[in-house]
Amino acid sequence: MSLRDRAAIVGVGCTHFMENWTSSAEDMIVDAVFEAYADAGIEDPNRQIDAVFCGSLYSAMGPVDVSEALKLYKPLTSVYNYCATGTEVVRAAVMAIAAGAYDTVLAVGYDKPKDRGVSGPPVAFRGVRDLPATPAGWFALAAAPYFAKFGAGREELAQIAVKNHHNGTLAPKSFLKKEITVEDVLNARMIAWPFGLYDCAAQTDGAAAVIVTRADLARNHPKQPVLVKAITSHCAPHPHTDPDHDFLRWKATENAAQDAYRMAGIDDPFRQIDVAQLHDCFTLTELLSYEDLGFIPKGAAKEHIASGTFTLAGELPVNTDGGLKSFGHPTGASGARMIVENTLQLRGEAGARQVQGAKLALSHNIGGYPTGCAVSILGVE
Amino acid sequence: MAGIVDWGVHIPAHRLPRALLAGRKADSGPERALAWADEDSVTMAVDAARLCLKDRARDTIDLLLFATTTYAFAEKQGAALIAAVLGLPQTVRTADIGHSLRGGAQALLLAHDAVKAGRARQALVLIADCRMGAPGSELERSGGDAAVAFLIGHDGVVAELAGSAAHSEELLDVWRRGADRFIHQWEDRFTTQYGFLDPSAAAAAKLPTAADGAHRIWATSAPNKRALGSLAKAIGAAPTAMVPALFDTVGYCGTAQAPLLLAAALDTAKAGQELALLAHGDGAEALLYTVVAARPGHAVADAVAQRIPVPSPAAYRRARGLDAAEYPPVDDQGISATIHFRERAEDLRLQGQRCACGEPQFPKQRVCIRCGAKDRFTPEDFAERGGTLVTYTLDSFFPSPTPPTAVGVVEVADGPRIYMQVADLPKEGPTLGMPLRFAFRRIHDAGQRPNYFWKALPERNVP
């Protein structure tokens, strides 16, 4: 069964992503969800929302965060898929609608990492082995082989950071509203080679909410409906033990992209997709995703970065709101935030960063080691 | 006759110039060997043992003795841990010999006794120490870290045991109480006279006199160069008959000191020579060997030559945990004991498995990544194989005495890929495809106890 055109997004909300010292996770859930209610014209959520799907990486409480914050006591499901959690939340919502279980559901992704007293993710101690266990270190493992084979280097990565910082200055709710230069990126302190500080996403607090309804009910809501053309998730062998990995790609993205294009009926993603939000947890992740998603051939990122293909003025603008890099990365919220941004782009509500005439928008989340990837494709008629 | 069949040595590659401790620029002057943050007496002993047992069967080793004054646990055996790491049969008898700086010599004698009595076909004796003097003390400067391994048996003997002597003495000269981090010592002239010179000379005097025309070489522990000279005079040995004591390259490495020099003497021994091992500590122990078949080697010279200078006093302090901290590290239960137990073969022996379809895998899994079959695996140890570096990063975020920490995916020769740290790299850092070997290391201190796993190291740069 395909999920294509079964569900529509009729309301979106997103908090300002930031180091939100004065708000709790519950505060931010309320901000994002009530914005989405208003966007969807929902005045009586207790009557109009049938079920809730939520996801967070850092929450100790899980789903209760959401029901208690909203005082909305409905069938409540929490999903978790590392950094792809935000897209998975919306996917679960769409599947429930497509299955006929509910008419209208709320999906909310959130995280509050800045209450932990550390910058960046923790160094995990699961067992004796597998150290260092830092996301920067895991995602950096593709760098040396890719650089050696395709001649790209830290300069290309730096240009991705510069682009996303620029886009972030145009998004009112982004965390880092600061232009940077390639030199800034190259001279920043190292985190995990080849990633310096500016190659890494900005970890922030934040929440994003999406209201999904049956496609045939979407016209009951005030805004232009945005149809879900595809939403899918796929995984791949752990790169650390995969005997066949070439470290020139992340296989999970390739797998999820194939599923998504099949579902949406896309055969030429570079021409057909108008705008994309990619998982730029690290600059190299975005670079590999251009290729793993089939936008351009493997190894071609260097020339496309040089020619500006993925800038706001380019042929396929990527991370129009600044991405994880500049908008911020509250892990469980990021995928939902991307869907919020794509919804705004497709409705023509993206302000200074609007991609003119956008009809089809892709978002991409990848997480784990990385091992799991979720992709959504939204469209307007 | 029972005797020494083979030997191996580990001297930590990190060397601390004494000039650095004195607040001067590191020069080419005297230095000491320094067990790094990921090394301790267990990991050093393992490395010495692996060199000693290279290309030898391990299933005839019936006794493993581990002599050290520096083992992390007061209750919990080190020898049993090392036996597991080396993959010795579980029927092996294991024991720790602790508390005394002559424990290494005593362990050797016990091993000879057991083999001679037929209680063990072969015995493996591992002797290791990490000397930790208080910051600023003479013991910090003069100490050294090292491990030595001897295989004792009947076949292929290089040096036979020809005699032994012991002298027990009670005094408080050098000590470390149960909870102490640092070695303490009474006034130098007192400890040298009564803790070292007198008992050493007494034990030496009780050895059989040299056979006619035999040349006797002395592998003798001593707290410092001057004391060693005094002893040579006292026992009537010519300076050339004393094995050079490595004070300015390795330092005085406690229990391992005299055994390390014995290994050096074995490296260059000639048939017919007599080698006397003389170790002090709560008295003294003397063992006399006759070289029956020389097997020239360079175990000690190679180990001395592997050298990574410590770059700064700060790196030294971080490596040895000497920086003051207002909040002590969290003393929790650490990694679950049941996880340690389930994963002990993987963690301690780098044991993975091979599927009936031929696919090697690490860690152990139930379902094959290649063919999807369930439970068709045979265990396989990968520690003694080399590998190559598939990819890497340099992680500056992970806590280390000298960041960044190199970590990568290593492809074992005819084996699986393993994600692991890459240690002891040259300044130029890692390179794709570089050949690597495996070393057993202390990987972290979760639970304030050592947690061990393997790291990948560059191939030994044997000059």
mmCIF file of C-alpha atoms in Angstrom, chain A residues 119-123 125-134 137-138 140-142 144-145 148 190-194 237 239-247, chain B residues 335 339-340 343 346-347 359 362-363 369-370 390-399 405 407-409 411 417-421 432 443-444 446 451-453:
data_model
loop_
_atom_site.group_PDB
_atom_site.id
_atom_site.type_symbol
_atom_site.label_atom_id
_atom_site.label_comp_id
_atom_site.label_asym_id
_atom_site.label_seq_id
_atom_site.Cartn_x
_atom_site.Cartn_y
_atom_site.Cartn_z
ATOM 1 C CA SER A 119 27.495 21.492 24.769
ATOM 2 C CA GLY A 120 26.956 18.889 22.115
ATOM 3 C CA PRO A 121 25.981 15.278 22.527
ATOM 4 C CA PRO A 122 27.277 13.058 25.333
ATOM 5 C CA VAL A 123 30.195 10.667 25.079
ATOM 6 C CA PHE A 125 29.444 4.534 27.643
ATOM 7 C CA ARG A 126 27.191 1.649 26.637
ATOM 8 C CA GLY A 127 29.743 -1.068 27.018
ATOM 9 C CA VAL A 128 33.443 -1.536 27.227
ATOM 10 C CA ARG A 129 34.147 -1.126 23.521
ATOM 11 C CA ASP A 130 33.026 1.192 20.727
ATOM 12 C CA LEU A 131 34.778 4.286 21.988
ATOM 13 C CA PRO A 132 34.965 7.135 21.290
ATOM 14 C CA ALA A 133 31.220 7.203 20.799
ATOM 15 C CA THR A 134 30.579 10.680 19.469
ATOM 16 C CA GLY A 137 33.331 10.854 15.001
ATOM 17 C CA TRP A 138 30.825 8.471 13.442
ATOM 18 C CA ALA A 140 33.372 11.822 9.966
ATOM 19 C CA LEU A 141 34.308 8.269 8.995
ATOM 20 C CA ALA A 142 33.259 8.869 5.388
ATOM 21 C CA ALA A 144 39.008 10.321 4.413
ATOM 22 C CA PRO A 145 37.862 7.796 1.764
ATOM 23 C CA ALA A 148 40.802 10.580 -1.351
ATOM 24 C CA MET A 190 38.563 20.887 15.510
ATOM 25 C CA ILE A 191 35.834 18.614 16.821
ATOM 26 C CA ALA A 192 36.497 15.453 14.822
ATOM 27 C CA TRP A 193 38.554 15.729 11.680
ATOM 28 C CA PRO A 194 37.571 17.022 9.170
ATOM 29 C CA PRO A 237 23.944 -2.199 8.113
ATOM 30 C CA PRO A 239 28.869 1.099 8.963
ATOM 31 C CA HIS A 240 31.372 0.042 11.640
ATOM 32 C CA THR A 241 30.800 -3.660 10.964
ATOM 33 C CA ASP A 242 29.383 -3.672 7.423
ATOM 34 C CA PRO A 243 31.963 -5.777 5.543
ATOM 35 C CA ASP A 244 31.169 -4.083 2.220
ATOM 36 C CA HIS A 245 30.981 -0.409 3.105
ATOM 37 C CA ASP A 246 33.040 1.940 0.933
ATOM 38 C CA PHE A 247 32.555 5.020 3.167
ATOM 39 C CA ILE B 335 29.736 -1.024 32.977
ATOM 40 C CA ILE B 339 27.814 -7.206 30.089
ATOM 41 C CA HIS B 340 31.492 -7.701 30.989
ATOM 42 C CA GLU B 343 31.288 -10.032 26.229
ATOM 43 C CA GLU B 346 35.192 -10.290 22.537
ATOM 44 C CA ASP B 347 36.666 -7.726 24.897
ATOM 45 C CA GLU B 359 31.962 -14.528 6.569
ATOM 46 C CA PHE B 362 32.946 -9.053 15.163
ATOM 47 C CA PRO B 363 31.372 -8.773 17.654
ATOM 48 C CA ILE B 369 25.334 -10.369 7.908
ATOM 49 C CA ARG B 370 26.229 -12.153 4.635
ATOM 50 C CA VAL B 390 39.737 1.322 6.195
ATOM 51 C CA THR B 391 38.846 4.791 7.414
ATOM 52 C CA TYR B 392 39.450 7.035 10.409
ATOM 53 C CA THR B 393 38.778 10.295 12.125
ATOM 54 C CA LEU B 394 40.644 12.269 14.758
ATOM 55 C CA ASP B 395 38.223 12.951 17.587
ATOM 56 C CA SER B 396 39.069 16.055 19.607
ATOM 57 C CA PHE B 397 35.867 15.817 21.635
ATOM 58 C CA PHE B 398 36.697 12.535 23.375
ATOM 59 C CA PRO B 399 38.653 13.019 26.615
ATOM 60 C CA THR B 405 41.960 10.460 19.683
ATOM 61 C CA VAL B 407 39.542 6.070 15.838
ATOM 62 C CA GLY B 408 38.692 4.110 12.778
ATOM 63 C CA VAL B 409 37.444 0.994 11.118
ATOM 64 C CA GLU B 411 39.882 -4.598 8.569
ATOM 65 C CA ARG B 417 35.952 -5.004 10.320
ATOM 66 C CA ILE B 418 36.256 -3.651 13.841
ATOM 67 C CA TYR B 419 35.666 -0.090 15.030
ATOM 68 C CA MET B 420 38.483 0.751 17.416
ATOM 69 C CA GLN B 421 40.885 3.373 18.618
ATOM 70 C CA LEU B 432 44.248 5.058 4.761
ATOM 71 C CA ILE B 443 40.184 1.699 27.358
ATOM 72 C CA HIS B 444 38.444 3.656 30.126
ATOM 73 C CA ALA B 446 34.090 3.688 34.114
ATOM 74 C CA ASN B 451 37.983 -1.576 31.537
ATOM 75 C CA TYR B 452 40.072 -3.317 28.906
ATOM 76 C CA PHE B 453 39.733 -3.664 25.146
#
